[in-house]
Coordinates of N, CA and C and ligand atoms in Angstrom, one line a residue:
X783 N -7.9 -9.7 -17.9 CA -7.3 -8.9 -18.7 C -6.0 -8.1 -17.8
X784 N -4.9 -8.0 -18.6 CA -3.4 -7.4 -17.8 C -3.8 -6.2 -17.8
X785 N -3.2 -5.4 -16.6 CA -3.2 -4.0 -16.5 C -1.9 -3.5 -16.3
X786 N -1.5 -2.4 -16.7 CA -0.1 -1.8 -16.5 C -0.4 -0.4 -16.0
X787 N 0.3 0.2 -15.1 CA 0.3 1.5 -14.8 C 1.6 2.4 -15.7
X788 N 0.8 3.4 -16.1 CA 1.6 4.2 -17.1 C 2.0 5.6 -16.7
X789 N 3.1 6.2 -16.8 CA 3.5 7.6 -16.4 C 2.5 8.6 -16.7
X790 N 2.2 9.7 -16.1 CA 1.6 10.8 -16.4 C -0.2 10.5 -16.5
X791 N -0.7 11.1 -17.3 CA -2.2 10.9 -17.4 C -2.4 10.7 -19.0
X792 N -3.2 9.8 -19.4 CA -3.8 9.6 -20.8 C -5.1 9.8 -21.1
X793 N -5.4 9.9 -22.4 CA -6.8 10.2 -22.8 C -7.0 9.2 -24.1
X794 N -8.3 9.1 -24.4 CA -8.9 8.4 -25.7 C -8.1 8.8 -26.8
X795 N -7.7 7.8 -27.5 CA -7.3 8.2 -28.9 C -5.7 8.2 -28.9
X796 N -5.1 8.4 -27.5 CA -3.7 8.6 -27.6 C -2.9 7.2 -27.7
X797 N -1.7 7.3 -27.8 CA -0.6 6.3 -28.0 C 0.0 6.2 -26.8
X798 N 0.3 5.1 -26.2 CA 0.8 5.0 -25.1 C 2.2 4.0 -25.1
X799 N 3.3 4.6 -24.7 CA 4.6 3.7 -24.7 C 4.8 3.0 -23.5
X800 N 5.5 1.9 -23.5 CA 5.8 1.0 -22.4 C 7.2 1.1 -21.8
X801 N 7.4 0.8 -20.5 CA 8.8 0.6 -20.1 C 9.3 -0.4 -20.7
X802 N 10.8 -0.7 -20.5 CA 11.5 -1.9 -20.9 C 11.0 -3.0 -20.2
X803 N 10.6 -2.8 -19.0 CA 10.1 -4.0 -18.0 C 8.8 -4.4 -18.5
X804 N 8.2 -3.4 -19.0 CA 6.5 -3.8 -19.3 C 6.7 -4.5 -20.5
X805 N 7.5 -3.9 -21.5 CA 7.5 -4.7 -23.0 C 7.9 -6.0 -22.6
X806 N 8.9 -6.2 -21.8 CA 9.4 -7.8 -21.6 C 8.3 -8.4 -21.1
X807 N 7.5 -8.0 -20.1 CA 6.5 -8.7 -19.6 C 5.5 -9.0 -20.7
X808 N 5.0 -8.1 -21.4 CA 4.0 -8.0 -22.6 C 4.4 -9.2 -23.4
X809 N 5.5 -9.2 -23.8 CA 6.2 -10.0 -25.0 C 6.4 -11.2 -24.6
X810 N 7.2 -11.4 -23.4 CA 7.6 -12.8 -22.9 C 7.0 -13.6 -21.8
X811 N 6.1 -12.7 -21.1 CA 5.5 -13.3 -19.9 C 3.9 -13.3 -20.4
X812 N 3.4 -12.4 -20.9 CA 2.0 -12.6 -21.2 C 1.8 -12.9 -22.7
X813 N 3.0 -13.0 -23.6 CA 3.0 -13.3 -25.0 C 1.9 -12.8 -25.5
X814 N 1.5 -11.6 -25.5 CA 0.5 -10.8 -26.0 C 0.9 -10.3 -27.5
X815 N 0.0 -10.4 -28.4 CA 0.3 -10.2 -29.8 C -0.6 -8.9 -30.2
X816 N -0.2 -8.3 -31.2 CA -0.9 -7.1 -31.9 C -2.4 -7.2 -31.8
X817 N -3.2 -6.2 -31.5 CA -4.6 -6.6 -31.4 C -5.0 -6.8 -30.1
X818 N -4.3 -7.4 -29.3 CA -4.9 -7.7 -27.8 C -5.2 -6.4 -27.2
X819 N -6.2 -6.8 -26.1 CA -6.8 -5.6 -25.4 C -6.0 -5.8 -24.0
X820 N -6.0 -4.6 -23.5 CA -5.2 -4.4 -21.9 C -6.0 -3.4 -21.1
X821 N -5.6 -3.3 -20.0 CA -6.1 -2.2 -19.3 C -4.7 -1.5 -18.9
X822 N -5.0 0.0 -18.9 CA -3.8 1.1 -18.6 C -4.4 1.9 -17.5
X823 N -3.7 2.0 -16.4 CA -4.1 3.0 -15.4 C -3.0 4.2 -15.1
X824 N -3.5 5.4 -15.2 CA -2.4 6.3 -15.2 C -2.4 7.0 -13.7
X825 N -1.7 7.9 -13.7 CA -1.2 8.7 -12.4 C -2.4 9.4 -11.5
X826 N -3.4 9.6 -12.7 CA -4.5 10.2 -12.1 C -5.6 9.1 -11.5
X827 N -5.1 7.9 -11.5 CA -6.0 6.9 -11.0 C -7.2 6.6 -12.1
X828 N -7.1 7.1 -13.3 CA -8.0 6.6 -14.3 C -7.7 5.3 -15.1
X829 N -8.7 4.5 -15.2 CA -8.5 3.4 -16.2 C -8.9 3.2 -17.4
X830 N -8.2 2.8 -18.4 CA -8.6 2.9 -19.8 C -8.6 1.5 -20.4
X831 N -9.3 1.3 -21.4 CA -9.2 0.0 -22.2 C -8.2 0.5 -23.5
X832 N -7.1 -0.3 -23.6 CA -6.3 -0.1 -24.8 C -6.2 -1.2 -25.9
X833 N -5.6 -1.1 -26.9 CA -5.5 -2.2 -27.7 C -3.9 -2.1 -28.1
X834 N -3.4 -3.2 -28.2 CA -1.9 -3.3 -28.5 C -1.6 -3.1 -29.9
X835 N -0.4 -2.1 -30.2 CA -0.4 -2.0 -31.8 C 1.4 -2.4 -31.8
X836 N 1.5 -3.0 -33.0 CA 3.0 -3.1 -33.2 C 3.5 -1.9 -34.1
X837 N 4.6 -1.2 -33.6 CA 5.2 0.1 -34.3 C 6.7 -0.1 -34.5
X838 N 7.1 -0.3 -35.8 CA 8.6 -0.5 -35.8 C 9.3 -1.4 -34.9
X839 N 8.5 -2.7 -34.9 CA 9.0 -3.8 -34.2 C 8.9 -3.6 -32.8
X840 N 8.4 -2.6 -32.2 CA 8.0 -2.6 -30.9 C 6.5 -2.4 -30.5
X841 N 6.2 -2.4 -29.3 CA 4.5 -2.3 -29.0 C 4.3 -1.0 -28.5
X842 N 3.2 -0.5 -28.9 CA 2.6 0.7 -28.2 C 1.1 0.4 -27.8
X843 N 0.4 1.2 -27.2 CA -1.0 0.8 -27.0 C -1.9 2.1 -27.4
X844 N -3.0 1.7 -28.0 CA -3.9 2.9 -28.6 C -5.0 2.8 -27.5
X845 N -5.3 4.0 -27.0 CA -6.3 4.2 -26.0 C -7.6 4.1 -26.6
X846 N -8.6 3.2 -26.2 CA -9.8 2.9 -26.7 C -11.0 3.7 -26.0
X847 N -11.1 3.4 -24.9 CA -12.1 3.9 -23.9 C -11.8 4.0 -22.3
X848 N -12.4 4.9 -21.7 CA -12.2 4.9 -20.2 C -13.1 4.2 -19.5
X849 N -12.5 3.3 -18.4 CA -13.5 2.2 -17.6 C -13.8 2.8 -16.7
X850 N -15.1 2.5 -16.1 CA -15.5 2.9 -14.8 C -15.0 2.2 -13.6
X851 N -14.2 2.9 -12.5 CA -13.7 2.1 -11.4 C -14.2 2.7 -10.2
X852 N -14.3 1.9 -9.4 CA -14.7 2.4 -7.9 C -13.4 3.0 -7.2
X853 N -13.5 4.3 -6.9 CA -12.5 4.7 -5.8 C -12.9 4.5 -4.4
X854 N -11.8 4.3 -3.8 CA -12.1 4.2 -2.1 C -12.5 5.4 -1.5
X855 N -13.5 5.3 -0.8 CA -14.0 6.4 0.0 C -13.0 6.8 1.1
X856 N -12.3 5.9 1.6 CA -11.4 6.4 2.9 C -9.9 5.9 2.5
X857 N -9.1 6.9 3.0 CA -7.8 6.7 2.4 C -6.9 6.3 3.7
X858 N -6.6 5.2 3.5 CA -5.9 4.5 4.6 C -4.4 4.2 4.4
X859 N -3.6 5.0 5.4 CA -2.1 5.0 5.6 C -1.8 4.0 6.7
X860 N -0.8 3.0 6.3 CA -0.3 2.0 7.2 C 1.0 2.7 7.6
X861 N 1.2 3.0 8.8 CA 2.6 3.2 9.3 C 3.2 2.1 10.2
X862 N 4.0 1.3 9.4 CA 4.5 0.1 10.0 C 6.0 0.1 10.2
X863 N 6.4 -0.2 11.6 CA 7.7 -0.3 11.9 C 8.5 -1.4 10.7
X864 N 9.8 -0.8 10.4 CA 10.5 -1.8 9.5 C 10.6 -3.1 10.1
X865 N 10.5 -4.1 9.4 CA 10.7 -5.7 9.7 C 11.5 -6.2 8.6
X866 N 12.0 -7.4 9.0 CA 13.1 -7.9 8.1 C 12.6 -8.3 6.8
X867 N 13.6 -8.1 5.8 CA 13.7 -8.5 4.3 C 12.2 -8.9 3.8
X868 N 12.0 -10.2 3.5 CA 11.1 -10.6 2.7 C 9.6 -10.5 3.7
X869 N 9.7 -10.4 4.8 CA 8.5 -10.2 5.6 C 7.8 -8.9 5.4
X870 N 8.9 -7.9 5.1 CA 8.4 -6.6 4.8 C 7.9 -6.4 3.5
X871 N 8.4 -7.3 2.6 CA 8.0 -7.2 1.2 C 6.7 -7.9 1.0
X872 N 6.5 -9.0 1.8 CA 5.2 -9.7 1.7 C 4.1 -8.7 2.2
X873 N 4.4 -7.9 3.4 CA 3.3 -7.1 3.9 C 3.2 -6.0 2.9
X874 N 4.1 -5.5 2.4 CA 3.8 -4.4 1.2 C 3.0 -5.0 0.2
X875 N 3.3 -6.2 -0.2 CA 2.4 -6.9 -1.5 C 0.9 -7.1 -1.0
X876 N 0.9 -7.6 0.2 CA -0.5 -8.1 0.7 C -1.2 -6.9 1.2
X877 N -0.8 -6.0 1.6 CA -1.6 -4.6 2.0 C -2.0 -4.0 0.9
X878 N -1.3 -4.0 -0.1 CA -1.6 -3.4 -1.4 C -2.9 -4.1 -2.1
X879 N -2.9 -5.4 -1.9 CA -4.1 -6.2 -2.5 C -5.3 -5.8 -1.7
X880 N -4.9 -5.6 -0.2 CA -6.2 -5.3 0.6 C -6.8 -4.0 0.7
X881 N -6.0 -3.3 0.1 CA -6.6 -1.7 0.0 C -6.0 -0.7 0.7
X882 N -4.7 -0.9 1.1 CA -4.0 0.3 1.8 C -3.7 1.3 0.7
X883 N -3.7 2.5 1.3 CA -3.6 3.6 0.1 C -2.3 4.3 0.0
X884 N -1.5 4.0 1.2 CA -0.2 4.4 1.4 C 0.6 3.8 2.3
X885 N 1.8 3.4 2.4 CA 2.5 2.6 3.3 C 3.7 3.8 3.7
X886 N 3.7 3.9 5.1 CA 4.7 4.8 5.6 C 5.8 4.1 6.5
X887 N 7.0 3.6 6.1 CA 8.1 2.7 6.9 C 8.2 3.6 8.1
X888 N 8.3 3.0 9.3 CA 8.4 3.6 10.7 C 9.9 3.2 11.2
X889 N 10.6 3.9 11.7 CA 12.0 3.4 12.5 C 11.6 3.8 14.0
X890 N 11.6 2.6 14.8 CA 11.2 2.9 16.2 C 12.4 2.3 16.9
X891 N 12.4 2.5 18.4 CA 13.6 2.3 19.1 C 13.7 0.6 19.2
X892 N 12.8 -0.3 18.9 CA 13.1 -1.5 18.8 C 13.2 -2.1 17.2
X893 N 13.3 -1.5 16.4 CA 13.4 -2.1 15.0 C 14.8 -2.7 15.1
X894 N 14.8 -4.0 14.5 CA 15.8 -4.8 14.3 C 16.6 -4.3 13.1
X895 N 15.8 -3.8 12.0 CA 16.3 -3.7 10.8 C 17.0 -2.0 10.8
X896 N 18.1 -1.9 10.4 CA 18.7 -0.7 10.5 C 19.0 -0.2 9.2
X897 N 18.6 0.8 8.5 CA 19.0 1.1 7.0 C 20.0 2.2 7.0
X898 N 20.9 1.9 5.9 CA 22.0 3.2 6.0 C 21.1 4.2 5.1
X899 N 21.7 5.3 5.3 CA 21.1 6.4 4.3 C 21.2 6.1 2.9
X900 N 22.5 5.8 2.7 CA 22.8 5.5 1.3 C 21.8 4.5 0.6
X901 N 21.3 3.5 1.4 CA 20.4 2.6 0.9 C 19.2 2.8 0.7
X902 N 18.8 3.8 1.3 CA 17.2 4.0 1.3 C 16.6 4.2 -0.1
X903 N 17.1 5.1 -1.0 CA 16.4 5.3 -2.3 C 16.4 3.8 -3.0
X904 N 17.5 3.2 -2.8 CA 17.3 1.8 -3.6 C 16.2 0.9 -3.1
X905 N 16.2 1.0 -1.6 CA 15.1 0.1 -0.9 C 13.8 0.5 -1.2
X906 N 13.6 1.9 -1.4 CA 12.4 2.6 -1.5 C 11.7 2.0 -2.9
X907 N 12.6 2.2 -3.8 CA 12.4 2.0 -5.3 C 11.9 0.5 -5.4
X908 N 12.5 -0.5 -4.6 CA 12.1 -1.9 -4.9 C 10.8 -2.1 -4.2
X909 N 10.5 -1.4 -2.8 CA 9.2 -1.6 -2.4 C 8.2 -1.0 -3.3
X910 N 8.2 0.2 -4.0 CA 7.3 0.7 -4.8 C 7.3 -0.1 -6.0
X911 N 8.2 -0.9 -6.6 CA 8.0 -1.8 -7.5 C 7.1 -3.0 -6.9
X912 N 7.4 -3.6 -5.9 CA 6.5 -4.5 -5.2 C 4.9 -4.0 -5.1
X913 N 4.8 -3.0 -4.8 CA 3.2 -2.5 -4.7 C 2.9 -2.1 -6.0
X914 N 3.5 -1.9 -6.9 CA 2.9 -1.5 -8.4 C 2.6 -3.0 -8.9
X915 N 3.5 -3.8 -8.8 CA 3.0 -5.2 -9.3 C 1.9 -5.8 -8.6
X916 N 1.6 -5.6 -7.3 CA 0.4 -6.0 -6.5 C -0.6 -5.4 -7.1
X917 N -0.5 -4.0 -7.2 CA -1.7 -3.1 -7.9 C -1.9 -3.5 -9.1
X918 N -1.1 -3.9 -10.0 CA -1.4 -4.3 -11.5 C -2.1 -5.6 -11.4
X919 N -1.6 -6.5 -10.4 CA -2.1 -8.0 -10.3 C -3.6 -7.8 -10.0
X920 N -3.7 -7.0 -9.0 CA -5.3 -7.2 -8.6 C -6.2 -6.1 -9.1
X921 N -5.7 -5.4 -10.1 CA -6.4 -4.4 -10.9 C -6.9 -3.2 -10.2
X922 N -6.2 -2.6 -9.2 CA -6.2 -1.5 -8.6 C -6.0 -0.4 -9.7
X923 N -6.9 0.9 -9.4 CA -6.8 2.0 -10.4 C -5.7 2.8 -9.9
X924 N -5.4 2.7 -8.5 CA -4.4 3.6 -8.0 C -3.2 2.9 -7.5
X925 N -2.2 3.7 -7.3 CA -0.9 2.9 -7.0 C -0.8 3.2 -5.4
X926 N -0.2 2.2 -4.7 CA 0.2 2.2 -3.3 C 1.6 2.9 -3.2
X927 N 1.8 4.0 -2.8 CA 3.1 4.6 -2.6 C 3.6 4.2 -1.2
X928 N 4.9 3.8 -1.3 CA 5.8 3.6 -0.1 C 6.7 4.8 0.2
X929 N 6.6 5.4 1.4 CA 7.2 6.7 1.6 C 8.6 6.4 2.1
X930 N 9.3 7.5 2.2 CA 10.9 7.5 2.9 C 10.6 7.1 4.3
X931 N 11.4 6.2 4.9 CA 11.2 5.9 6.4 C 11.2 7.3 7.2
X932 N 10.4 7.1 8.1 CA 10.3 8.4 9.4 C 10.3 7.8 10.6
X933 N 10.6 8.8 11.8 CA 10.6 8.2 13.1 C 9.3 8.6 13.6
X934 N 9.0 8.3 15.0 CA 7.6 8.5 15.6 C 7.4 9.9 15.5
X935 N 8.2 11.0 15.8 CA 8.0 12.3 16.1 C 7.7 13.1 14.6
X936 N 8.3 12.3 13.6 CA 8.0 12.8 12.4 C 6.6 12.4 11.8
X937 N 6.3 11.3 12.3 CA 4.8 10.7 12.0 C 3.8 11.5 12.5
X938 N 3.8 12.1 13.8 CA 3.0 12.9 14.4 C 2.4 14.2 13.5
X939 N 3.4 14.3 12.5 CA 3.1 15.5 11.5 C 1.9 15.0 10.7
X940 N 1.7 13.7 10.6 CA 0.8 13.2 9.4 C -0.7 13.4 9.7
X941 N -1.4 13.8 8.7 CA -2.5 14.3 9.0 C -3.5 13.1 8.8
X942 N -4.6 12.7 9.5 CA -5.5 11.9 9.3 C -6.6 12.2 10.5
X943 N -8.0 12.1 9.8 CA -8.9 12.3 10.6 C -9.0 11.2 11.7
X944 N -8.7 10.0 11.5 CA -8.9 9.0 12.6 C -7.4 8.5 12.6
X945 N -6.8 8.3 13.9 CA -5.2 7.6 14.3 C -5.4 6.5 15.1
X946 N -5.0 5.5 14.7 CA -5.1 4.3 15.5 C -3.7 3.7 15.6
X947 N -3.6 3.2 17.1 CA -2.3 2.4 17.1 C -2.8 1.1 17.7
X948 N -2.3 0.1 16.8 CA -2.6 -1.4 17.1 C -1.5 -1.5 18.2
X949 N -2.1 -2.0 19.4 CA -1.3 -2.3 20.6 C -1.8 -3.5 21.2
X950 N -0.8 -4.3 21.4 CA -1.1 -5.6 21.8 C -1.3 -5.7 23.4
X951 N -0.9 -4.6 24.1 CA -1.3 -4.5 25.4 C -2.4 -3.7 25.8
X952 N -3.0 -3.2 24.7 CA -4.2 -2.6 24.8 C -5.1 -3.0 25.9
X953 N -5.4 -2.3 27.1 CA -6.1 -2.9 28.2 C -7.7 -2.8 27.8
X954 N -8.5 -3.2 29.0 CA -9.8 -3.5 28.8 C -10.3 -2.1 28.4
X955 N -10.2 -1.1 28.6 CA -10.7 0.3 28.5 C -10.7 0.7 27.0
X956 N -9.6 -0.1 26.2 CA -9.2 0.3 24.9 C -10.3 0.2 24.0
X957 N -10.5 0.9 22.7 CA -11.5 0.7 21.9 C -11.5 -0.7 21.3
X958 N -12.6 -1.3 20.9 CA -12.5 -2.5 19.9 C -12.7 -1.9 18.5
X959 N -11.7 -2.6 17.5 CA -11.9 -1.9 16.1 C -13.4 -1.5 15.7
X960 N -14.1 -2.4 15.8 CA -15.6 -2.4 15.3 C -16.3 -1.2 16.2
X961 N -15.9 -0.8 17.2 CA -16.7 0.3 18.0 C -16.1 1.4 17.5
X962 N -14.8 1.5 17.2 CA -14.4 2.7 16.5 C -14.9 2.9 15.2
X963 N -15.1 2.0 14.3 CA -15.8 2.3 13.0 C -17.2 2.6 13.2
X964 N -17.8 2.2 14.3 CA -19.3 2.6 14.4 C -19.2 4.0 15.1
X965 N -18.3 4.5 15.6 CA -18.0 5.7 16.3 C -18.0 6.7 15.3
X966 N -17.0 6.4 14.2 CA -16.3 7.3 13.1 C -17.0 6.9 11.9
X967 N -18.0 6.9 11.6 CA -18.4 6.3 10.3 C -18.1 7.0 8.9
X968 N -18.0 8.4 9.3 CA -17.7 9.5 8.3 C -16.3 10.0 8.0
X969 N -15.3 9.1 8.6 CA -13.9 9.8 8.4 C -13.4 9.3 6.8
X970 N -12.6 10.4 6.2 CA -12.1 9.8 4.9 C -10.8 9.7 4.9
X971 N -10.0 9.9 5.9 CA -8.7 9.3 6.0 C -8.4 8.8 7.5
X972 N -7.4 7.7 7.5 CA -7.2 6.7 8.7 C -5.7 6.6 8.7
X973 N -4.9 6.8 9.8 CA -3.4 6.7 9.8 C -3.6 5.3 10.9
X974 N -3.1 4.1 10.6 CA -3.1 3.1 11.5 C -1.5 2.7 11.9
X975 N -1.1 2.6 12.9 CA 0.3 2.1 13.4 C 0.8 0.6 13.8
X976 N 1.6 0.2 13.4 CA 2.0 -1.2 13.7 C 3.5 -1.2 14.2
X977 N 3.6 -2.0 15.4 CA 5.3 -1.9 15.9 C 6.1 -3.1 15.2
X978 N 7.3 -3.0 15.6 CA 8.1 -4.0 14.9 C 8.2 -5.3 15.9
X979 N 9.0 -6.3 15.4 CA 9.0 -7.6 15.9 C 9.1 -7.4 17.6
X980 N 9.9 -6.3 17.9 CA 9.9 -6.3 19.5 C 9.0 -5.4 19.9
X981 N 8.0 -5.0 19.2 CA 6.9 -4.3 19.8 C 7.3 -2.8 20.2
X982 N 6.5 -1.8 20.7 CA 6.8 -0.7 21.2 C 7.0 -0.7 22.6
X983 N 8.0 0.4 22.8 CA 8.2 0.8 24.0 C 7.0 1.5 24.7
X984 N 6.9 1.3 26.1 CA 5.6 2.0 26.6 C 5.7 3.5 26.3
X985 N 6.9 4.1 26.5 CA 6.9 5.6 26.2 C 6.5 6.1 24.6
X986 N 6.7 5.1 23.7 CA 6.3 5.3 22.3 C 4.8 5.4 22.3
X987 N 4.2 4.2 23.1 CA 2.8 3.9 22.7 C 2.2 5.3 23.7
X988 N 2.8 5.8 24.6 CA 2.2 6.9 25.3 C 2.3 8.2 24.5
X989 N 3.5 8.2 23.6 CA 3.7 9.5 22.9 C 2.4 9.5 21.9
X990 N 2.2 8.3 21.3 CA 1.1 8.3 20.3 C 0.0 8.5 20.9
X991 N -0.4 7.9 22.0 CA -1.7 8.2 22.8 C -1.9 9.7 23.1
X992 N -0.9 10.2 23.5 CA -0.7 11.6 24.0 C -1.1 12.7 22.7
X993 N -1.0 12.1 21.5 CA -1.0 12.7 20.4 C -2.3 12.3 19.4
X994 N -3.5 11.9 20.2 CA -4.6 11.6 19.4 C -4.7 10.2 18.9
X995 N -3.7 9.2 19.1 CA -3.9 7.8 18.7 C -4.7 7.0 19.5
X996 N -5.6 6.3 19.0 CA -6.6 5.5 19.9 C -6.0 4.1 19.7
X997 N -5.8 3.6 20.9 CA -5.1 2.1 21.0 C -6.3 1.3 20.6
X998 N -5.9 0.3 19.4 CA -6.9 -0.8 19.5 C -6.3 -2.1 19.4
X999 N -7.0 -3.1 20.1 CA -6.6 -4.5 20.2 C -7.0 -5.3 18.9
X1000 N -6.2 -6.0 18.4 CA -6.5 -7.0 17.2 C -6.7 -8.5 17.7
X1001 N -7.3 -8.6 18.9 CA -7.8 -9.7 19.3 C -6.6 -10.2 20.7
X1002 N -6.9 -11.4 21.1 CA -6.4 -11.9 22.2 C -4.8 -12.5 22.1
X1003 N -4.6 -12.7 20.7 CA -3.4 -13.3 20.4 C -2.3 -12.3 20.0
X1004 N -0.9 -12.6 20.3 CA 0.1 -11.6 19.8 C 0.6 -12.0 18.4
X1005 N 0.2 -11.0 17.5 CA 0.2 -11.4 16.0 C 1.9 -10.9 15.5
X1006 N 2.4 -11.6 14.6 CA 3.4 -11.1 13.9 C 3.2 -9.8 13.3
X1007 N 4.1 -8.9 13.3 CA 3.9 -7.6 12.7 C 3.3 -7.6 11.6
X1008 N 3.6 -8.3 10.5 CA 3.1 -8.5 9.3 C 1.5 -8.9 9.0
X1009 N 1.2 -9.7 9.9 CA 0.1 -10.4 10.5 C -1.0 -9.2 10.9
X1010 N -0.4 -8.6 11.9 CA -1.2 -7.4 12.5 C -1.6 -6.3 11.3
X1011 N -0.6 -6.1 10.5 CA -0.6 -5.0 9.6 C -1.6 -5.5 8.5
X1012 N -1.6 -6.8 8.1 CA -2.6 -7.3 7.2 C -4.1 -7.1 7.7
X1013 N -4.0 -7.5 9.1 CA -5.5 -7.6 9.9 C -6.1 -6.3 9.9
X1014 N -5.3 -5.4 10.1 CA -6.0 -4.0 10.6 C -6.4 -3.4 9.1
X1015 N -5.4 -3.5 8.2 CA -5.6 -3.0 7.0 C -7.1 -3.6 6.2
X1016 N -7.0 -5.0 6.3 CA -8.2 -5.7 5.8 C -9.4 -5.3 6.5
X1017 N -9.5 -5.2 7.8 CA -11.0 -5.0 8.5 C -11.1 -3.5 8.3
X1018 N -10.2 -2.5 8.2 CA -10.7 -1.2 7.8 C -11.1 -1.1 6.4
X1019 N -10.4 -2.0 5.6 CA -11.0 -1.5 4.2 C -12.0 -2.2 4.0
X1020 N -12.4 -3.2 4.5 CA -13.8 -4.0 4.1 C -14.8 -3.1 5.0
X1021 N -14.6 -2.7 6.1 CA -15.7 -1.8 6.7 C -15.7 -0.4 6.3
X1022 N -14.8 0.3 5.9 CA -15.0 1.6 5.3 C -15.0 1.6 3.7
X1023 N -14.5 0.6 2.9 CA -14.4 0.9 1.6 C -15.0 -0.2 0.8
X1024 N -16.0 -1.0 1.3 CA -16.8 -2.0 0.4 C -18.2 -2.0 0.7
Ligands
SAM341 N1 5.2 -7.4 22.0 C1 5.0 -8.3 21.2 C2 5.6 -9.6 21.9 O1 5.6 -9.9 23.1 O2 5.8 -10.6 21.2 C3 5.8 -8.1 19.7 C4 5.1 -7.1 18.9 S1 4.1 -7.8 17.7 C5 5.1 -9.1 17.0 C6 4.3 -6.5 16.5 C7 3.2 -5.6 16.6 O3 2.1 -6.0 16.1 C8 2.8 -4.8 17.9 O4 3.6 -3.8 18.2 C9 1.5 -4.4 17.4 O5 1.5 -3.0 16.8 C10 0.9 -5.5 16.6 N2 0.1 -6.4 17.4 C11 0.5 -7.7 17.3 N3 -0.6 -8.3 18.1 C12 -1.5 -7.5 18.3 C13 -2.9 -7.5 19.0 N4 -3.2 -8.6 19.5 N5 -3.5 -6.2 19.1 C14 -3.0 -5.0 18.8 N6 -2.0 -5.0 18.2 C15 -1.2 -6.2 18.0

């Protein structure tokens, strides 16, 4: 059953209007007809069963009942250094499917991608469209928000009970991800950081380590940035939220 995210909060018995894009998808992609059932998720992450109604030549949805959905116990924020175009899009899409709660784009010294201030709003809207479509496809009840890019010093202000730095040069005394999960079973918020194609400067890794980030290895191989992001989000999501 197809799911759509709608603005604001909805309740049983209410009529819900769709965006132009959603109406196009309903009519021409899903070829849905009056009476068809669909899922609606609102901004409070509540999910409802609704029925399509044809009103004055357009479609609305009549909300029938609220559906019981599992909410993630642990909020996982991925702070990932910006990487090139389609690989960044791919990372946003897959991490949304794998259970990330929020994506915080990072600007670090070795980021190849340089965003102009004037382009940020448009890029961010596109990234949030990608995560919304991924959340609709995998039937998440909550939306993954992609925030405005920030640098490492701004990132230090982000709150989280557990802060992890995925560091490919993590030495032998660094924690294994599994050991960390066993040591911190009751956290409800995690912030994990992934570097860009060129990795972190030692000083950047030191800054994070000096501010409470635990260095973790994702194995003996050097992973592409998007692979590392998917790997850490998937492991944390499976171990904490399933
Ligand atoms: N320094 C790498 C190199 O020499 O090719 C490039 C960085 S890697 C492509 C991008 C990011 O993925 C790293 O900054 C790190 O955050 C993460 N990463 C990649 N492999 C990792 C591993 N085995 N353990 C932990 N993090 C890893």
